[in-house]
Amino acid sequence: MGHGSTIDLSTENRTLGSLSGKLIGFGAVLAAFGLVGTLLLGMLEGAFDEAPAQSHESAASHGQSDPGTAPSAAQQQHPAAQEKHHEVIHGFVTEWSIWHPYLVSVCFFLTVTLGALFFVLTHHVTNAGWSTVVRRIAEGVSRNVVLMALILIPIVTPGPMGQLYKWFQPDPSDEIIAVKASYLDYDWFLVRLGCYFLIWTILAWGYHRSSVAQDQDGDVRRTSRMSSFSPLGVLLFALSITFAAYDLLMSLDAHWFSTIFGVYIFAGSVLSFHALLALLIVWLQANGRLTRAITDDHMQDIGKMMFAFTVFWAYIAFSQYMLLWYANIPEETIWFLRRQSTWMWGFWGWMLIIGRFFVPFLFLMSRHIKRKRLTITIGALWMLAMQWADMYYLVMPQISNGQQFPFKMVDVTIVLGMAGVYIIGLALSLRGHSLIAERDPRMPESLAFENA
Amino acid sequence: MEMNTEMLDTPAVETITAEDSVDPKPVLMLAEFETADLLLVAAAQVRDQGFRLWDCHTPYPVHGLDGAMAIRPTLLPWIVLGGGALGFCGGMLMQGWMNAVDYPFLVSGKPFWSIPASIPVGFEMTILFAAIGSFFGMLLLNGLPRLYRPHFRSDRFRRATSDRFFISIDGRDRRFDVESNARLLGELGATAVEVIEE
């Protein structure tokens, strides 16, 4: 128990060093495992079989990770009666495609990455002192947004778009879509996505670059420049993540709308990034990096943020639910009805309520839990699993109007494979410079930080 | 320690006696320190000597003092948690009784006692009772409000709110002994040692 004593960093191991090679190797193995697993299990599970024709373009446009396109009669598992049932139900229905779990996985990693960008921006806005020592890791994670753009590209090609988004080729008699046609337009959709990723890339790379440059020149004006731009950055971030949530996830059911949906995605995004940050720190310290610079007090604050955003997520999720439930307007309640009409999706919803709010709320309450590496690791892994479960809940019930529970092993293998690629991206992003913002003027304050 | 003893001037013990006291007995010993660092070292020594009824008084929160005094974790979080749980359950039951039992009233076809509709009030009651538990629990655990303590007889002690650091040892402590305690505190660098008699 020191009291504000400054830590001598000269003997501290503050670079990734040989770990980056190990990380890339591990990521490559994981990515290969995910790819092979997806191909093998996908073939077993009929993931690459031709879906019942919905879009005339879907046959021609399967991406490179989609080689087994042998048409199969086995896919005709939906009786005609069910098909008819689908047409009657308000809202829309899509059939399962490999792009559904792919979208779940993309949204999972994209939200984690955006959480890192928000972390960097908001700590500049508030001129935060405690977090300076972990900010470089966040800057590194946020640069993975470029990787996420590359991973997203297959989805926004016409084939997968047709399989995921009904508005891509709407039923001409669908008046609700007709009203929204000017917004839900493929070209305009691409332009918007391009803008979001441009904003995120410029912010992530700009902040990372300026911060790393400060390691060399120690120019404090960089800090004030970054701080004075950050409010605008947060504004751009808020708008872009909101509309990205609308475009990528909410438009899966283009009849439905919820103005709080972007905030919901944001809450989960920041929450899951703090979980990843805790995991990265535990892993780095287990490998002898930053063992004294990052203390139990920093871990406790990261745990506090996880706790706070757990409550925030629950607040937003409930706000969305209660307003729709209370108003009881069919075009709004259909989204939840779809998620409550079968026991399996009902169970999934309860799992989110209990597993994403009550369990972490009680678990993360104690300071001892947040300070111990083992318990914060368990908490962080749990929160990441719940973020995936949440993304799954947003995407998958759109399949067959929620009448089937479409879990397949490829759901898991795609996440693992993408995790491998993501880890390689992290290793590339974090290597070649210090793991802490060496000459940030707030560094002494951060090193001496102590929870009262 | 012996080196230090020679270098430091052991201060004389000043005695402050309550004017209205019939049979004055020492109830408190106060030791004044000039810096937080001295206080931290002294507190750790007093802790290791096995004192139980003693305290530190500082003008601002001193990092590390909890450890130097071996203060046990406070009970307060559990009181707050209990208050929150009580508020939540109470809020939910209150609405159930009001809306479904005492005066059933159908609102837009919802169940009389519906969980989603009850959650906002349940949430607010959780916050309210947790806050009440926090505030009154703090007062209770600190033995507040208390209008008088023997410390207030010392003029010197007033500087505990501006620029001096104090250790006080209660007269009821089983290790309380004017002479040996004063010597210990003097050796630890106290600039003044006072005994309050009542």
mmCIF file with all atom_site columns, C-alpha atoms in Angstrom, chain A residues 246-369:
data_model
loop_
_atom_site.group_PDB
_atom_site.id
_atom_site.type_symbol
_atom_site.label_atom_id
_atom_site.label_alt_id
_atom_site.label_comp_id
_atom_site.label_asym_id
_atom_site.label_entity_id
_atom_site.label_seq_id
_atom_site.pdbx_PDB_ins_code
_atom_site.Cartn_x
_atom_site.Cartn_y
_atom_site.Cartn_z
_atom_site.occupancy
_atom_site.B_iso_or_equiv
_atom_site.pdbx_formal_charge
_atom_site.auth_seq_id
_atom_site.auth_comp_id
_atom_site.auth_asym_id
_atom_site.auth_atom_id
_atom_site.pdbx_PDB_model_num
ATOM 1   C CA . TYR A 1 246 ? -30.143 0.822   -37.620 1.00 0.00 ? 246 TYR A CA 1
ATOM 2   C CA . ASP A 1 247 ? -28.656 -0.216  -40.939 1.00 0.00 ? 247 ASP A CA 1
ATOM 3   C CA . LEU A 1 248 ? -26.955 -3.471  -40.028 1.00 0.00 ? 248 LEU A CA 1
ATOM 4   C CA . LEU A 1 249 ? -29.253 -4.860  -37.343 1.00 0.00 ? 249 LEU A CA 1
ATOM 5   C CA . MET A 1 250 ? -32.540 -3.007  -37.050 1.00 0.00 ? 250 MET A CA 1
ATOM 6   C CA . SER A 1 251 ? -33.210 -3.128  -40.803 1.00 0.00 ? 251 SER A CA 1
ATOM 7   C CA . LEU A 1 252 ? -33.222 -6.933  -40.608 1.00 0.00 ? 252 LEU A CA 1
ATOM 8   C CA . ASP A 1 253 ? -36.867 -6.267  -39.817 1.00 0.00 ? 253 ASP A CA 1
ATOM 9   C CA . ALA A 1 254 ? -37.527 -3.115  -41.781 1.00 0.00 ? 254 ALA A CA 1
ATOM 10  C CA . HIS A 1 255 ? -41.123 -2.973  -40.649 1.00 0.00 ? 255 HIS A CA 1
ATOM 11  C CA . TRP A 1 256 ? -40.014 -2.515  -37.088 1.00 0.00 ? 256 TRP A CA 1
ATOM 12  C CA . PHE A 1 257 ? -38.405 0.494   -35.514 1.00 0.00 ? 257 PHE A CA 1
ATOM 13  C CA . SER A 1 258 ? -37.080 1.542   -32.142 1.00 0.00 ? 258 SER A CA 1
ATOM 14  C CA . THR A 1 259 ? -35.424 4.890   -31.692 1.00 0.00 ? 259 THR A CA 1
ATOM 15  C CA . ILE A 1 260 ? -33.425 3.649   -28.701 1.00 0.00 ? 260 ILE A CA 1
ATOM 16  C CA . PHE A 1 261 ? -31.925 0.777   -30.675 1.00 0.00 ? 261 PHE A CA 1
ATOM 17  C CA . GLY A 1 262 ? -28.651 2.601   -31.339 1.00 0.00 ? 262 GLY A CA 1
ATOM 18  C CA . VAL A 1 263 ? -28.195 3.319   -27.647 1.00 0.00 ? 263 VAL A CA 1
ATOM 19  C CA . TYR A 1 264 ? -28.847 -0.342  -26.921 1.00 0.00 ? 264 TYR A CA 1
ATOM 20  C CA . ILE A 1 265 ? -26.056 -1.370  -29.273 1.00 0.00 ? 265 ILE A CA 1
ATOM 21  C CA . PHE A 1 266 ? -23.801 1.324   -27.825 1.00 0.00 ? 266 PHE A CA 1
ATOM 22  C CA . ALA A 1 267 ? -24.356 0.065   -24.257 1.00 0.00 ? 267 ALA A CA 1
ATOM 23  C CA . GLY A 1 268 ? -23.390 -3.475  -25.189 1.00 0.00 ? 268 GLY A CA 1
ATOM 24  C CA . SER A 1 269 ? -20.492 -2.164  -27.247 1.00 0.00 ? 269 SER A CA 1
ATOM 25  C CA . VAL A 1 270 ? -18.794 -0.246  -24.449 1.00 0.00 ? 270 VAL A CA 1
ATOM 26  C CA . LEU A 1 271 ? -19.552 -2.999  -21.953 1.00 0.00 ? 271 LEU A CA 1
ATOM 27  C CA . SER A 1 272 ? -17.941 -5.692  -24.066 1.00 0.00 ? 272 SER A CA 1
ATOM 28  C CA . PHE A 1 273 ? -14.899 -3.567  -24.812 1.00 0.00 ? 273 PHE A CA 1
ATOM 29  C CA . HIS A 1 274 ? -14.169 -3.170  -21.105 1.00 0.00 ? 274 HIS A CA 1
ATOM 30  C CA . ALA A 1 275 ? -14.412 -6.943  -20.803 1.00 0.00 ? 275 ALA A CA 1
ATOM 31  C CA . LEU A 1 276 ? -11.897 -7.350  -23.632 1.00 0.00 ? 276 LEU A CA 1
ATOM 32  C CA . LEU A 1 277 ? -9.654  -4.711  -22.050 1.00 0.00 ? 277 LEU A CA 1
ATOM 33  C CA . ALA A 1 278 ? -9.624  -6.596  -18.753 1.00 0.00 ? 278 ALA A CA 1
ATOM 34  C CA . LEU A 1 279 ? -8.784  -9.839  -20.550 1.00 0.00 ? 279 LEU A CA 1
ATOM 35  C CA . LEU A 1 280 ? -5.965  -8.216  -22.528 1.00 0.00 ? 280 LEU A CA 1
ATOM 36  C CA . ILE A 1 281 ? -4.446  -6.724  -19.380 1.00 0.00 ? 281 ILE A CA 1
ATOM 37  C CA . VAL A 1 282 ? -4.642  -10.021 -17.494 1.00 0.00 ? 282 VAL A CA 1
ATOM 38  C CA . TRP A 1 283 ? -3.010  -11.755 -20.456 1.00 0.00 ? 283 TRP A CA 1
ATOM 39  C CA . LEU A 1 284 ? -0.291  -9.117  -20.862 1.00 0.00 ? 284 LEU A CA 1
ATOM 40  C CA . GLN A 1 285 ? 0.545   -9.198  -17.174 1.00 0.00 ? 285 GLN A CA 1
ATOM 41  C CA . ALA A 1 286 ? 0.602   -12.992 -17.125 1.00 0.00 ? 286 ALA A CA 1
ATOM 42  C CA . ASN A 1 287 ? 3.289   -12.625 -19.791 1.00 0.00 ? 287 ASN A CA 1
ATOM 43  C CA . GLY A 1 288 ? 5.290   -10.132 -17.773 1.00 0.00 ? 288 GLY A CA 1
ATOM 44  C CA . ARG A 1 289 ? 4.135   -6.961  -19.523 1.00 0.00 ? 289 ARG A CA 1
ATOM 45  C CA . LEU A 1 290 ? 3.116   -3.822  -17.580 1.00 0.00 ? 290 LEU A CA 1
ATOM 46  C CA . THR A 1 291 ? 3.132   -5.783  -14.342 1.00 0.00 ? 291 THR A CA 1
ATOM 47  C CA . ARG A 1 292 ? 3.646   -2.745  -12.129 1.00 0.00 ? 292 ARG A CA 1
ATOM 48  C CA . ALA A 1 293 ? 2.256   0.037   -14.297 1.00 0.00 ? 293 ALA A CA 1
ATOM 49  C CA . ILE A 1 294 ? -1.268  -1.424  -14.264 1.00 0.00 ? 294 ILE A CA 1
ATOM 50  C CA . THR A 1 295 ? -2.393  -2.068  -10.714 1.00 0.00 ? 295 THR A CA 1
ATOM 51  C CA . ASP A 1 296 ? -5.354  -3.600  -8.927  1.00 0.00 ? 296 ASP A CA 1
ATOM 52  C CA . ASP A 1 297 ? -6.784  -0.094  -8.778  1.00 0.00 ? 297 ASP A CA 1
ATOM 53  C CA . HIS A 1 298 ? -6.874  0.200   -12.566 1.00 0.00 ? 298 HIS A CA 1
ATOM 54  C CA . MET A 1 299 ? -8.496  -3.226  -12.770 1.00 0.00 ? 299 MET A CA 1
ATOM 55  C CA . GLN A 1 300 ? -11.058 -2.144  -10.224 1.00 0.00 ? 300 GLN A CA 1
ATOM 56  C CA . ASP A 1 301 ? -11.961 0.882   -12.320 1.00 0.00 ? 301 ASP A CA 1
ATOM 57  C CA . ILE A 1 302 ? -12.323 -1.220  -15.453 1.00 0.00 ? 302 ILE A CA 1
ATOM 58  C CA . GLY A 1 303 ? -14.543 -3.514  -13.407 1.00 0.00 ? 303 GLY A CA 1
ATOM 59  C CA . LYS A 1 304 ? -16.545 -0.490  -12.258 1.00 0.00 ? 304 LYS A CA 1
ATOM 60  C CA . MET A 1 305 ? -17.083 0.513   -15.885 1.00 0.00 ? 305 MET A CA 1
ATOM 61  C CA . MET A 1 306 ? -18.265 -3.021  -16.664 1.00 0.00 ? 306 MET A CA 1
ATOM 62  C CA . PHE A 1 307 ? -20.635 -2.826  -13.723 1.00 0.00 ? 307 PHE A CA 1
ATOM 63  C CA . ALA A 1 308 ? -21.906 0.605   -14.746 1.00 0.00 ? 308 ALA A CA 1
ATOM 64  C CA . PHE A 1 309 ? -22.530 -0.421  -18.347 1.00 0.00 ? 309 PHE A CA 1
ATOM 65  C CA . THR A 1 310 ? -24.227 -3.627  -17.177 1.00 0.00 ? 310 THR A CA 1
ATOM 66  C CA . VAL A 1 311 ? -26.741 -1.442  -15.387 1.00 0.00 ? 311 VAL A CA 1
ATOM 67  C CA . PHE A 1 312 ? -26.896 0.953   -18.332 1.00 0.00 ? 312 PHE A CA 1
ATOM 68  C CA . TRP A 1 313 ? -27.549 -1.896  -20.764 1.00 0.00 ? 313 TRP A CA 1
ATOM 69  C CA . ALA A 1 314 ? -30.351 -3.221  -18.573 1.00 0.00 ? 314 ALA A CA 1
ATOM 70  C CA . TYR A 1 315 ? -31.820 0.265   -18.239 1.00 0.00 ? 315 TYR A CA 1
ATOM 71  C CA . ILE A 1 316 ? -31.834 0.786   -22.004 1.00 0.00 ? 316 ILE A CA 1
ATOM 72  C CA . ALA A 1 317 ? -33.051 -2.735  -22.778 1.00 0.00 ? 317 ALA A CA 1
ATOM 73  C CA . PHE A 1 318 ? -35.896 -2.377  -20.329 1.00 0.00 ? 318 PHE A CA 1
ATOM 74  C CA . SER A 1 319 ? -36.764 1.117   -21.569 1.00 0.00 ? 319 SER A CA 1
ATOM 75  C CA . GLN A 1 320 ? -37.073 -0.255  -25.079 1.00 0.00 ? 320 GLN A CA 1
ATOM 76  C CA . TYR A 1 321 ? -39.138 -3.217  -23.933 1.00 0.00 ? 321 TYR A CA 1
ATOM 77  C CA . MET A 1 322 ? -41.477 -1.382  -21.623 1.00 0.00 ? 322 MET A CA 1
ATOM 78  C CA . LEU A 1 323 ? -42.457 1.369   -24.056 1.00 0.00 ? 323 LEU A CA 1
ATOM 79  C CA . LEU A 1 324 ? -43.230 -1.133  -26.797 1.00 0.00 ? 324 LEU A CA 1
ATOM 80  C CA . TRP A 1 325 ? -45.048 -3.399  -24.362 1.00 0.00 ? 325 TRP A CA 1
ATOM 81  C CA . TYR A 1 326 ? -47.104 -0.609  -22.850 1.00 0.00 ? 326 TYR A CA 1
ATOM 82  C CA . ALA A 1 327 ? -48.128 1.008   -26.127 1.00 0.00 ? 327 ALA A CA 1
ATOM 83  C CA . ASN A 1 328 ? -49.012 -2.444  -27.468 1.00 0.00 ? 328 ASN A CA 1
ATOM 84  C CA . ILE A 1 329 ? -49.064 -1.456  -31.125 1.00 0.00 ? 329 ILE A CA 1
ATOM 85  C CA . PRO A 1 330 ? -48.855 -4.562  -33.342 1.00 0.00 ? 330 PRO A CA 1
ATOM 86  C CA . GLU A 1 331 ? -46.174 -3.233  -35.687 1.00 0.00 ? 331 GLU A CA 1
ATOM 87  C CA . GLU A 1 332 ? -43.941 -2.567  -32.682 1.00 0.00 ? 332 GLU A CA 1
ATOM 88  C CA . THR A 1 333 ? -44.684 -5.572  -30.506 1.00 0.00 ? 333 THR A CA 1
ATOM 89  C CA . ILE A 1 334 ? -44.151 -8.004  -33.382 1.00 0.00 ? 334 ILE A CA 1
ATOM 90  C CA . TRP A 1 335 ? -40.403 -7.829  -32.784 1.00 0.00 ? 335 TRP A CA 1
ATOM 91  C CA . PHE A 1 336 ? -40.732 -9.099  -29.236 1.00 0.00 ? 336 PHE A CA 1
ATOM 92  C CA . LEU A 1 337 ? -43.617 -11.396 -30.066 1.00 0.00 ? 337 LEU A CA 1
ATOM 93  C CA . ARG A 1 338 ? -41.349 -13.161 -32.516 1.00 0.00 ? 338 ARG A CA 1
ATOM 94  C CA . ARG A 1 339 ? -38.846 -13.593 -29.686 1.00 0.00 ? 339 ARG A CA 1
ATOM 95  C CA . GLN A 1 340 ? -41.399 -14.880 -27.212 1.00 0.00 ? 340 GLN A CA 1
ATOM 96  C CA . SER A 1 341 ? -43.593 -17.157 -29.291 1.00 0.00 ? 341 SER A CA 1
ATOM 97  C CA . THR A 1 342 ? -41.406 -20.256 -28.934 1.00 0.00 ? 342 THR A CA 1
ATOM 98  C CA . TRP A 1 343 ? -39.980 -21.567 -25.694 1.00 0.00 ? 343 TRP A CA 1
ATOM 99  C CA . MET A 1 344 ? -36.412 -21.597 -26.985 1.00 0.00 ? 344 MET A CA 1
ATOM 100 C CA . TRP A 1 345 ? -36.331 -17.908 -27.871 1.00 0.00 ? 345 TRP A CA 1
ATOM 101 C CA . GLY A 1 346 ? -38.275 -17.158 -24.714 1.00 0.00 ? 346 GLY A CA 1
ATOM 102 C CA . PHE A 1 347 ? -35.572 -18.952 -22.804 1.00 0.00 ? 347 PHE A CA 1
ATOM 103 C CA . TRP A 1 348 ? -32.898 -16.969 -24.669 1.00 0.00 ? 348 TRP A CA 1
ATOM 104 C CA . GLY A 1 349 ? -34.582 -13.719 -23.658 1.00 0.00 ? 349 GLY A CA 1
ATOM 105 C CA . TRP A 1 350 ? -34.684 -14.751 -20.008 1.00 0.00 ? 350 TRP A CA 1
ATOM 106 C CA . MET A 1 351 ? -31.065 -15.841 -20.280 1.00 0.00 ? 351 MET A CA 1
ATOM 107 C CA . LEU A 1 352 ? -30.185 -12.287 -21.330 1.00 0.00 ? 352 LEU A CA 1
ATOM 108 C CA . ILE A 1 353 ? -32.209 -10.725 -18.528 1.00 0.00 ? 353 ILE A CA 1
ATOM 109 C CA . ILE A 1 354 ? -30.660 -12.956 -15.889 1.00 0.00 ? 354 ILE A CA 1
ATOM 110 C CA . GLY A 1 355 ? -27.255 -13.614 -17.433 1.00 0.00 ? 355 GLY A CA 1
ATOM 111 C CA . ARG A 1 356 ? -26.599 -10.176 -18.753 1.00 0.00 ? 356 ARG A CA 1
ATOM 112 C CA . PHE A 1 357 ? -28.013 -8.175  -15.907 1.00 0.00 ? 357 PHE A CA 1
ATOM 113 C CA . PHE A 1 358 ? -28.729 -9.968  -12.626 1.00 0.00 ? 358 PHE A CA 1
ATOM 114 C CA . VAL A 1 359 ? -25.712 -12.275 -12.590 1.00 0.00 ? 359 VAL A CA 1
ATOM 115 C CA . PRO A 1 360 ? -23.023 -9.681  -13.469 1.00 0.00 ? 360 PRO A CA 1
ATOM 116 C CA . PHE A 1 361 ? -24.819 -7.038  -11.392 1.00 0.00 ? 361 PHE A CA 1
ATOM 117 C CA . LEU A 1 362 ? -24.408 -9.120  -8.266  1.00 0.00 ? 362 LEU A CA 1
ATOM 118 C CA . PHE A 1 363 ? -21.070 -10.606 -9.293  1.00 0.00 ? 363 PHE A CA 1
ATOM 119 C CA . LEU A 1 364 ? -19.297 -7.339  -10.103 1.00 0.00 ? 364 LEU A CA 1
ATOM 120 C CA . MET A 1 365 ? -20.616 -5.468  -7.085  1.00 0.00 ? 365 MET A CA 1
ATOM 121 C CA . SER A 1 366 ? -17.756 -6.302  -4.730  1.00 0.00 ? 366 SER A CA 1
ATOM 122 C CA . ARG A 1 367 ? -14.431 -4.519  -5.049  1.00 0.00 ? 367 ARG A CA 1
ATOM 123 C CA . HIS A 1 368 ? -12.574 -7.751  -4.297  1.00 0.00 ? 368 HIS A CA 1
ATOM 124 C CA . ILE A 1 369 ? -14.093 -9.395  -7.361  1.00 0.00 ? 369 ILE A CA 1
#
